[in-house]
mmCIF file of C-alpha atoms in Angstrom:
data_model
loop_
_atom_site.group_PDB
_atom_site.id
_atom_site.type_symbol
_atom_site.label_atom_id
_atom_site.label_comp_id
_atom_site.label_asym_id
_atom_site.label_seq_id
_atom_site.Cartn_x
_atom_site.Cartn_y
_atom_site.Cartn_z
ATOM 1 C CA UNK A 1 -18.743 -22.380 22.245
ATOM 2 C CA UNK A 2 -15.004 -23.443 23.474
ATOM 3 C CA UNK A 3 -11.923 -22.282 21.973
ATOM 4 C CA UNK A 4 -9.977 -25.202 20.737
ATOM 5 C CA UNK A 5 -6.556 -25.966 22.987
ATOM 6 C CA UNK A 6 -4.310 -28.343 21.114
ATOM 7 C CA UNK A 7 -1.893 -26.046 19.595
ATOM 8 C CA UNK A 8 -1.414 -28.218 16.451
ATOM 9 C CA UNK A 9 -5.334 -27.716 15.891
ATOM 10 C CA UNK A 10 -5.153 -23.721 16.566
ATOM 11 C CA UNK A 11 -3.309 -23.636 13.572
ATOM 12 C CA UNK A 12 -6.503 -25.107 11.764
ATOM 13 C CA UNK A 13 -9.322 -22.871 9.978
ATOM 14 C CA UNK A 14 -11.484 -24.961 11.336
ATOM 15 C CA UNK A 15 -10.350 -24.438 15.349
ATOM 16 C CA UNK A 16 -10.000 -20.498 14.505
ATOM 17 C CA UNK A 17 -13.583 -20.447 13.105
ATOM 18 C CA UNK A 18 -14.609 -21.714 16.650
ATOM 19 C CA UNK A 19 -12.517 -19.400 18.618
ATOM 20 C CA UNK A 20 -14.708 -16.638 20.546
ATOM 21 C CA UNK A 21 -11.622 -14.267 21.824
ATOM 22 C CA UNK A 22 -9.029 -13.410 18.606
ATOM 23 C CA UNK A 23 -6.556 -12.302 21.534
ATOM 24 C CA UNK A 24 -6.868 -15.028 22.959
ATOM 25 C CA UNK A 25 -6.813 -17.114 19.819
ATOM 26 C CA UNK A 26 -3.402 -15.186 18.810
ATOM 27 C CA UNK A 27 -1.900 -15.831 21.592
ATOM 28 C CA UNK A 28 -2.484 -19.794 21.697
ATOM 29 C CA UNK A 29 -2.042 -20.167 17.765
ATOM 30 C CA UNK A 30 1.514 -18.454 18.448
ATOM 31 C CA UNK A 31 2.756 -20.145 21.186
ATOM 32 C CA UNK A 32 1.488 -23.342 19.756
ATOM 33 C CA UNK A 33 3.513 -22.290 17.328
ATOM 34 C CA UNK A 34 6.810 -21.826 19.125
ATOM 35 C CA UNK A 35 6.474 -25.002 21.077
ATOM 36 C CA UNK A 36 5.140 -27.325 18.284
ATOM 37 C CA UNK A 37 7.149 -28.947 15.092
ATOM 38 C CA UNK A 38 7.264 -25.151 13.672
ATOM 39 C CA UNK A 39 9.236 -24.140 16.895
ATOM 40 C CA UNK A 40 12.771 -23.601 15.426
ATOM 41 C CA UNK A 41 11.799 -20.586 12.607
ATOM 42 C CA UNK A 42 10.336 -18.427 15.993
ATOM 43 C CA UNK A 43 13.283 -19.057 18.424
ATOM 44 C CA UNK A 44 15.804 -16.810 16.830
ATOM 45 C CA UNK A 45 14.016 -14.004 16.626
ATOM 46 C CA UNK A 46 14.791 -12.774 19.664
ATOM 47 C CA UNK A 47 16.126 -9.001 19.622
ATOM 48 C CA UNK A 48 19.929 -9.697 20.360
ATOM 49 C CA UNK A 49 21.752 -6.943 23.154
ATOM 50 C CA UNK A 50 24.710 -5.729 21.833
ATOM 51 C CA UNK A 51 26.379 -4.777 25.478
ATOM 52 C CA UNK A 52 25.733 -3.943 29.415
ATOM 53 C CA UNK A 53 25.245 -1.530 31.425
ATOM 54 C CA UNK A 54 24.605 -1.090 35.482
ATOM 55 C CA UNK A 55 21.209 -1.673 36.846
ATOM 56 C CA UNK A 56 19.712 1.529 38.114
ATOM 57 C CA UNK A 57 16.107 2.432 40.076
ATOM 58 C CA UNK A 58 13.555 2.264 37.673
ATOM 59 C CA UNK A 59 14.876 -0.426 35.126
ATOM 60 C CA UNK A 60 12.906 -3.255 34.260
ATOM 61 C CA UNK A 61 14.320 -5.985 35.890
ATOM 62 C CA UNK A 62 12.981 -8.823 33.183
ATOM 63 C CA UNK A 63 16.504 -7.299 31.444
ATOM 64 C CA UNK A 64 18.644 -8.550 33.889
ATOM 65 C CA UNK A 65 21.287 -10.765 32.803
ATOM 66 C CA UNK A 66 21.587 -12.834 35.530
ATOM 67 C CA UNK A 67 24.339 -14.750 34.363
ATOM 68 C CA UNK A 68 26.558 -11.482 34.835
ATOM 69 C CA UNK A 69 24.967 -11.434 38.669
ATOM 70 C CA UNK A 70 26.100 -15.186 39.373
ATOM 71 C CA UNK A 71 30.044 -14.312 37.616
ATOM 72 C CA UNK A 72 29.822 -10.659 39.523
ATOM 73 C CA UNK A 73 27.640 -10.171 42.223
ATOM 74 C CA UNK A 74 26.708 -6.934 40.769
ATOM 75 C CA UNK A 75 23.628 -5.979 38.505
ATOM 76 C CA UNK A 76 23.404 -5.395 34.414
ATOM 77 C CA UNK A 77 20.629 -4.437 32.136
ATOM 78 C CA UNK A 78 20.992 -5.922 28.589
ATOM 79 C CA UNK A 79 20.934 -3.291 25.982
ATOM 80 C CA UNK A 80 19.686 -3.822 22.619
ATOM 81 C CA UNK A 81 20.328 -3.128 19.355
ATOM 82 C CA UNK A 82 17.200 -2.659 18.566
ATOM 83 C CA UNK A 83 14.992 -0.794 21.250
ATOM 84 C CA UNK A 84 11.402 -0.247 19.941
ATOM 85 C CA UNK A 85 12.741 1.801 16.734
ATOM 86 C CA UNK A 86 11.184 -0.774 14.436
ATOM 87 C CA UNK A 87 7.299 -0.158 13.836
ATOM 88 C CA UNK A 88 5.452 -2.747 11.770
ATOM 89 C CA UNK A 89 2.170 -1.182 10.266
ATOM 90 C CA UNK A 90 -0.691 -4.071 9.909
ATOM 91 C CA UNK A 91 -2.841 -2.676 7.055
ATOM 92 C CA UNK A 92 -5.728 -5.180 7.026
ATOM 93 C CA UNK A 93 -8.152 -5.351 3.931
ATOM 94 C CA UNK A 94 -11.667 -4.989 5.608
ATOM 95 C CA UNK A 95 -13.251 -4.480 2.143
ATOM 96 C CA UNK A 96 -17.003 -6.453 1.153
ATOM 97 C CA UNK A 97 -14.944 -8.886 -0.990
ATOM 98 C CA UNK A 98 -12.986 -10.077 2.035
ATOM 99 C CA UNK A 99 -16.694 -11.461 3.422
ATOM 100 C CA UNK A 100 -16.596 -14.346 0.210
ATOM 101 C CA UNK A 101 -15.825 -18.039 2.252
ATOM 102 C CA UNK A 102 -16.643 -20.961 0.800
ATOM 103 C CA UNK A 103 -15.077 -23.285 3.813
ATOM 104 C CA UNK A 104 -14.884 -22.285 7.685
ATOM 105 C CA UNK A 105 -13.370 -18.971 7.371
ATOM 106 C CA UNK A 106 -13.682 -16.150 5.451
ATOM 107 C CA UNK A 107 -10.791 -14.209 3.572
ATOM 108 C CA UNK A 108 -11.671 -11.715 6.200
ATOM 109 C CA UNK A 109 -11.723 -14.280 9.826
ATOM 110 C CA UNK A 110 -8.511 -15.422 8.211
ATOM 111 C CA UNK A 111 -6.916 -12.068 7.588
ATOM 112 C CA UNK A 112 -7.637 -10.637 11.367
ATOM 113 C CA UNK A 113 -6.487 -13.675 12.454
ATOM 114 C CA UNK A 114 -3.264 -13.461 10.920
ATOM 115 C CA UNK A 115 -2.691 -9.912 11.793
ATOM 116 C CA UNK A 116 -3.437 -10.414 15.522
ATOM 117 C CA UNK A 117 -0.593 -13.394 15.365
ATOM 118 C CA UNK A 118 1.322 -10.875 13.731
ATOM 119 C CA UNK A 119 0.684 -8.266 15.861
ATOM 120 C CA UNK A 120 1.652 -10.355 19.082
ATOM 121 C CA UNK A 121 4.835 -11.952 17.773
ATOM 122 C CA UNK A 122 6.179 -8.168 16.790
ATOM 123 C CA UNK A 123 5.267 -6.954 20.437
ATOM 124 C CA UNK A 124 6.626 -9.948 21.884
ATOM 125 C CA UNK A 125 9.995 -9.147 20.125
ATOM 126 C CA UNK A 126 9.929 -5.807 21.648
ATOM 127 C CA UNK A 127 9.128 -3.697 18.513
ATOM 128 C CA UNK A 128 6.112 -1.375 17.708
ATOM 129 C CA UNK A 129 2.269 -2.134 16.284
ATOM 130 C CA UNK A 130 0.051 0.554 14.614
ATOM 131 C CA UNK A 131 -2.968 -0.422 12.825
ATOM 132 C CA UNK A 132 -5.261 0.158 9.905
ATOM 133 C CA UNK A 133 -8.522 -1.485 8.583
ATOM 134 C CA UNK A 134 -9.694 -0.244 5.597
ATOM 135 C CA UNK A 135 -12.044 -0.302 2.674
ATOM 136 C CA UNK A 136 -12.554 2.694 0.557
ATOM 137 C CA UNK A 137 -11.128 4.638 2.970
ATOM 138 C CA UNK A 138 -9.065 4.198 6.168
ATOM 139 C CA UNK A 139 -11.718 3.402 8.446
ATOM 140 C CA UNK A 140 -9.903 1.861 12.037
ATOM 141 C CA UNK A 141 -6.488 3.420 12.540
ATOM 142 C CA UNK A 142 -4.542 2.444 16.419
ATOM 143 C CA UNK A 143 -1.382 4.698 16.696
ATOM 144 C CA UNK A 144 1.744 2.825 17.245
ATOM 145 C CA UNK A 145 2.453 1.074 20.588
ATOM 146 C CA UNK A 146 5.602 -0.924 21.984
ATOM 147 C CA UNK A 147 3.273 -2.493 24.502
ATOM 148 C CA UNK A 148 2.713 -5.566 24.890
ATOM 149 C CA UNK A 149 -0.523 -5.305 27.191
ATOM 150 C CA UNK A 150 -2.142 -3.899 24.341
ATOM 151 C CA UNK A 151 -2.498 -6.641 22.114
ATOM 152 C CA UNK A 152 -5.901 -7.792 23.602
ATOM 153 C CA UNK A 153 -6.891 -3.932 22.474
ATOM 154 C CA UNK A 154 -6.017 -4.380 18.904
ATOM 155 C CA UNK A 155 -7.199 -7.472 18.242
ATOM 156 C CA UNK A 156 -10.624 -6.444 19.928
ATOM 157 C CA UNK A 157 -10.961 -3.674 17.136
ATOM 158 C CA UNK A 158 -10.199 -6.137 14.375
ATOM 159 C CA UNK A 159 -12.411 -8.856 15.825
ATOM 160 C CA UNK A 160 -15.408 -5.672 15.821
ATOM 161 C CA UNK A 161 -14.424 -4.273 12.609
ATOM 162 C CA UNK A 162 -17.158 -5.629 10.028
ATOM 163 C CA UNK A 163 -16.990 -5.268 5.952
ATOM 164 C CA UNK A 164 -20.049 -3.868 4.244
ATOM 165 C CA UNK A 165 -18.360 -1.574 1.830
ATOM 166 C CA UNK A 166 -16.790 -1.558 -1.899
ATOM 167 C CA UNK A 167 -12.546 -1.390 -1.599
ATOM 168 C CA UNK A 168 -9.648 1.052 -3.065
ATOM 169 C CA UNK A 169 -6.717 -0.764 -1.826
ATOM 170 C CA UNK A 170 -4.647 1.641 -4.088
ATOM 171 C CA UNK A 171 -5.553 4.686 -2.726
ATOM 172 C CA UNK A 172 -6.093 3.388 0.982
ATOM 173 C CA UNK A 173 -2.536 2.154 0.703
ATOM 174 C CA UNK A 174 -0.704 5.879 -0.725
ATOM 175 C CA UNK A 175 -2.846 8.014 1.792
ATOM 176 C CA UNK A 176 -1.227 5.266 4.480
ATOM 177 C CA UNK A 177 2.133 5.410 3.012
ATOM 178 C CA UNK A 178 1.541 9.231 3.406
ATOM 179 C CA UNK A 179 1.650 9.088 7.270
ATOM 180 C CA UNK A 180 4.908 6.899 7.232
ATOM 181 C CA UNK A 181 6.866 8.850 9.461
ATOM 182 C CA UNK A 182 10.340 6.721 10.147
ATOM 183 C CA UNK A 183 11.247 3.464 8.245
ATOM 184 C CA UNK A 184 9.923 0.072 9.272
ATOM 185 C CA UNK A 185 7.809 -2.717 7.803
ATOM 186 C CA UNK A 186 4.389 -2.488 6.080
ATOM 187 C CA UNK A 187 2.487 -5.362 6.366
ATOM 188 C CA UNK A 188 -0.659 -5.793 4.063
ATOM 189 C CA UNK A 189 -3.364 -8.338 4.470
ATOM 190 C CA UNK A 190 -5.815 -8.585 1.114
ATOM 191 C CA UNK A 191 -6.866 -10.399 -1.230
ATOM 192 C CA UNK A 192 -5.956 -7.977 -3.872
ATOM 193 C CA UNK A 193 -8.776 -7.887 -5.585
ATOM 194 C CA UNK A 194 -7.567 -4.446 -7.130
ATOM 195 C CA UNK A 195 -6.135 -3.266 -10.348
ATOM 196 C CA UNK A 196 -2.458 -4.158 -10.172
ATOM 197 C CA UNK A 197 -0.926 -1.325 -12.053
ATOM 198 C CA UNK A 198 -2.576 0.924 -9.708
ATOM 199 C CA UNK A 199 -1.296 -1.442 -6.802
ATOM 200 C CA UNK A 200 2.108 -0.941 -8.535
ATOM 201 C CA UNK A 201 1.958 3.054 -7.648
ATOM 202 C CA UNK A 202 0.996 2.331 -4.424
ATOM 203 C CA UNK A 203 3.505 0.194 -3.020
ATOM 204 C CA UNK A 204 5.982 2.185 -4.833
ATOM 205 C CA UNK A 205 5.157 5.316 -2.920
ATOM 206 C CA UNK A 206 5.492 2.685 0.545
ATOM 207 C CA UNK A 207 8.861 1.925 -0.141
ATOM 208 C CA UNK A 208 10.095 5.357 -1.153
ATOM 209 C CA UNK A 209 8.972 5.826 1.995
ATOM 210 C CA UNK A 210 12.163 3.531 3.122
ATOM 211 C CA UNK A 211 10.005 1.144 4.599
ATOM 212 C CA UNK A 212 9.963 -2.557 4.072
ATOM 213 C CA UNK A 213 7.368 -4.110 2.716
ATOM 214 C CA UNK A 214 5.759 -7.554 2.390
ATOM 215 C CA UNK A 215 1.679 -8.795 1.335
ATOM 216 C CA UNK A 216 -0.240 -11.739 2.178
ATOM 217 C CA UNK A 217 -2.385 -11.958 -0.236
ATOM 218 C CA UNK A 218 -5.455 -13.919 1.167
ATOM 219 C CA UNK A 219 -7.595 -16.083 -0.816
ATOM 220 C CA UNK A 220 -10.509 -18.272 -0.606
ATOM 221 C CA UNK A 221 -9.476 -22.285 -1.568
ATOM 222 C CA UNK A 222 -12.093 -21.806 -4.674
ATOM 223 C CA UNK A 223 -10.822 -18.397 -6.266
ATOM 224 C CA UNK A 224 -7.382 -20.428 -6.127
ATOM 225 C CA UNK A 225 -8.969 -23.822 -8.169
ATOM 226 C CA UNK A 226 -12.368 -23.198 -8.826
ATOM 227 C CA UNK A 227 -13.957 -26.830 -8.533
ATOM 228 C CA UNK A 228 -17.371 -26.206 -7.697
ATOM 229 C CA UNK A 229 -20.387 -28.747 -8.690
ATOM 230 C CA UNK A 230 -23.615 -28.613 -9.759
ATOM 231 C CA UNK A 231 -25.324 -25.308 -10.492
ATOM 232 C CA UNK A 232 -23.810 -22.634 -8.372
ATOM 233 C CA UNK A 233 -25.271 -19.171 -7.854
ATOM 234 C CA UNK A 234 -22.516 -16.718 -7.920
ATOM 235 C CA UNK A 235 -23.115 -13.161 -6.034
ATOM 236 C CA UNK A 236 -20.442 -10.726 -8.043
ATOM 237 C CA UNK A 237 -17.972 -8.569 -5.717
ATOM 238 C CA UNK A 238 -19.020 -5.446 -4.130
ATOM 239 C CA UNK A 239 -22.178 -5.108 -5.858
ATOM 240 C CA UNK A 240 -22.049 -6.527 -8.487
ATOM 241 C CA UNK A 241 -25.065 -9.029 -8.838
ATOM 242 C CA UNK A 242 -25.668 -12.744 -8.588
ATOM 243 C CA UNK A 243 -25.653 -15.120 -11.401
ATOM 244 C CA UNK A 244 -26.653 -19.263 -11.517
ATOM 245 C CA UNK A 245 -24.708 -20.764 -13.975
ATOM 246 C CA UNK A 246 -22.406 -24.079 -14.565
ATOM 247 C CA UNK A 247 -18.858 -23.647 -13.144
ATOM 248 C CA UNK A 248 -17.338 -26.307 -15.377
ATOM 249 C CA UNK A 249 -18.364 -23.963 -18.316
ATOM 250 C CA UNK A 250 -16.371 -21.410 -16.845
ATOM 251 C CA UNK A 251 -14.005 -23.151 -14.777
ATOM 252 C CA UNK A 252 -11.245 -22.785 -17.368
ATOM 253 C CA UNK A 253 -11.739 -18.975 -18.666
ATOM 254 C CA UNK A 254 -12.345 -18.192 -15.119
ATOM 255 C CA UNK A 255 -8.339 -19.848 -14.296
ATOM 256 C CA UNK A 256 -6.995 -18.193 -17.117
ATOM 257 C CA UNK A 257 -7.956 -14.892 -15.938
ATOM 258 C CA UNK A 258 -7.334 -15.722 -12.581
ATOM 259 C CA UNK A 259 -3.566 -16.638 -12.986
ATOM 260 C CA UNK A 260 -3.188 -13.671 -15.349
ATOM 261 C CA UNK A 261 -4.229 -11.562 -12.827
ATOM 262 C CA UNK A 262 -1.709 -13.564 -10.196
ATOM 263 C CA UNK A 263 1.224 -12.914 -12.608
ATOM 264 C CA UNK A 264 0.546 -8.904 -12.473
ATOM 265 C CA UNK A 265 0.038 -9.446 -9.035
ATOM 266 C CA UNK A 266 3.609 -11.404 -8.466
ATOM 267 C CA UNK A 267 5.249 -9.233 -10.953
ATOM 268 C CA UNK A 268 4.137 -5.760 -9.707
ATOM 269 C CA UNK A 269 5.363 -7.153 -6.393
ATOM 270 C CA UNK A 270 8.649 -7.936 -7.443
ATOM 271 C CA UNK A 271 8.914 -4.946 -9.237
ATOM 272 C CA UNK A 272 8.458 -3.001 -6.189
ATOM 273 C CA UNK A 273 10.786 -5.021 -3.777
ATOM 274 C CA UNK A 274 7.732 -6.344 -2.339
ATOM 275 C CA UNK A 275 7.706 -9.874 -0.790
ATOM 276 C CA UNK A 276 4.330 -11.656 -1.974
ATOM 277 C CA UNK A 277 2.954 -14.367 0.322
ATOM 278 C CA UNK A 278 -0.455 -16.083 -1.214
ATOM 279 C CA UNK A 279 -2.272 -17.592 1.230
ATOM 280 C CA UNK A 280 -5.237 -20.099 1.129
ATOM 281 C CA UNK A 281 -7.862 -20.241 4.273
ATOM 282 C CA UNK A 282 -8.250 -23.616 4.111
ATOM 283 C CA UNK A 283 -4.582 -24.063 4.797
ATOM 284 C CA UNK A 284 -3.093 -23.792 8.243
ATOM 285 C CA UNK A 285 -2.185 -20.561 9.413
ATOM 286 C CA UNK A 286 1.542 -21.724 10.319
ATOM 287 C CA UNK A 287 2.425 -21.495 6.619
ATOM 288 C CA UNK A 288 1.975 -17.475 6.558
ATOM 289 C CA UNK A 289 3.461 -17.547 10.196
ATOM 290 C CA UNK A 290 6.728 -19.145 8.423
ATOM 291 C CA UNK A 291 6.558 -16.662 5.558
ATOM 292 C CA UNK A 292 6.940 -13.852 7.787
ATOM 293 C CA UNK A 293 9.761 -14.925 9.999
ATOM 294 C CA UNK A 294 11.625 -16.640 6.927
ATOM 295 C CA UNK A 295 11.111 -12.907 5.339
ATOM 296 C CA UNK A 296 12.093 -11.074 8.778
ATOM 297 C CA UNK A 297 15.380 -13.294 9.098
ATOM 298 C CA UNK A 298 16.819 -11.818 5.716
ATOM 299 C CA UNK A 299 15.968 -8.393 6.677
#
């Protein structure tokens, strides 16, 4: 099985579902990304240097401004304003519910997908990774790491990690925010399939932590519309059962409950300073990609 190579169809489900390597598929989605129709969003997120100062044994020469060199003749590193102080934490949502896929992906594909992409555009920018999987309990945790070489590493334990256990996305969440050691960005991939009040206390205690905070919230294209047909035999959450029934007689108490749930979900966010991305599988992955810069250029 081929990974696909267009970088217009690496944004697809479809191509990601057929991808065998997620490094390599992060890699290829985001520079796709950068040099496709979505290019403009990427390109200024370069860290900018604020001054110079002399080359000296032992500096990395990719700094050089070599503009300076041609005006000079003599050597300058850039400095930057930012030099590896910011650490985004990927907290990824590796939970049974996340296995549900009605299309080419499930939540979960989708969601290590996304936080590989993630992962390699924040190394690429020259800023720190650490990362979490968890269900009722942390379960993988990589310690922060400003190098770039490692992205193949992290996205080999999400790729391994597999769901076969009931969530607490609440708790997970405050004993993470509990290790929060110097302010940066936590970056939460669920579906939220959790009790919202208690997600309220949660992401309260991440940003009294003085960290940023933002959630893609990932969801199959049916728990967003519901349009099955015919009979459908539904298998409950997390043990919970399975059930054959009509999903036009429940189509409409099922939507109700579903976009009550979405307004606690949207409001607890808000409420919390929390920027709420929802995010359907069967859409291209470009549209969370855009969320997250758009988000990152007014922080």
């Amino acid at each position: 099985m081929s990974a696909p190579t267009s970088h217009s169809d690496l944004l697809d489900p479809a191509a990601i579902s057929r991808a065998e390597h997620l490094g390599v598929i992060a890699r290829r989605i985001v520079e796709g990304y950068r040099v496709g129709e979505h290019r403009s969003p990427l390109r200024g997120f370069a860290i900018e240097f604020s001054q110079h100062r002399e080359y000296t044994a032992g500096d990395d020469p990719r700094h050089l401004d070599w503009k300076v060199l041609g005006r000079s003749d003599r050597y300058y590193i850039k400095q930057y304003e930012q030099d590896t102080n910011y650490i985004a934490h990927l907290l990824v949502d590796g939970s049974e519910s996340m296995n549900y896929g009605s299309g080419k992906l499930t939540k979960l594909h989708y969601a290590k997908t996304l936080a590989a992409c993630l992962g390699y555009i924040v190394l690429q920018q020259r800023d720190a990774v650490a990362l979490a999987i968890f269900d009722d309990a942390l379960r993988e945790q990589l310690p922060r790491t400003d190098n770039f070489q490692r992205i193949n590493h992290i996205a080999a334990r999400l790729a391994e990690f597999q769901a076969s256990r009931p969530g607490d996305l609440a708790n997970c969440l405050q004993l993470y925010a509990a290790q929060i050691k110097s302010r940066g960005i936590v970056i939460l991939i669920s579906d939220l399939l959790d009790d919202p009040m208690a997600l309220r206390q949660s992401l309260r205690r991440v940003t009294l932590s003085g960290s940023e905070a933002i959630v893609f919230q990932v969801l199959d294209h049916q728990e967003i519309n519901f349009k099955f047909d015919g009979m459908v035999k539904f298998l409950g959450l997390e043990g919970l059962g399975e059930k054959l029934v009509s999903p036009q007689d429940l189509r409409k108490a099922y939507l109700k409950e579903f976009e009550a749930h979405q307004r606690e979900v949207r409001k607890t966010c808000e409420q919390c300073g929390v920027h709420h991305i929802l995010c359907d599988t069967s859409k291209p992955l470009h549209e969370a990609l855009t969320g997250y810069l758009s988000f990152r250029s007014k922080t």
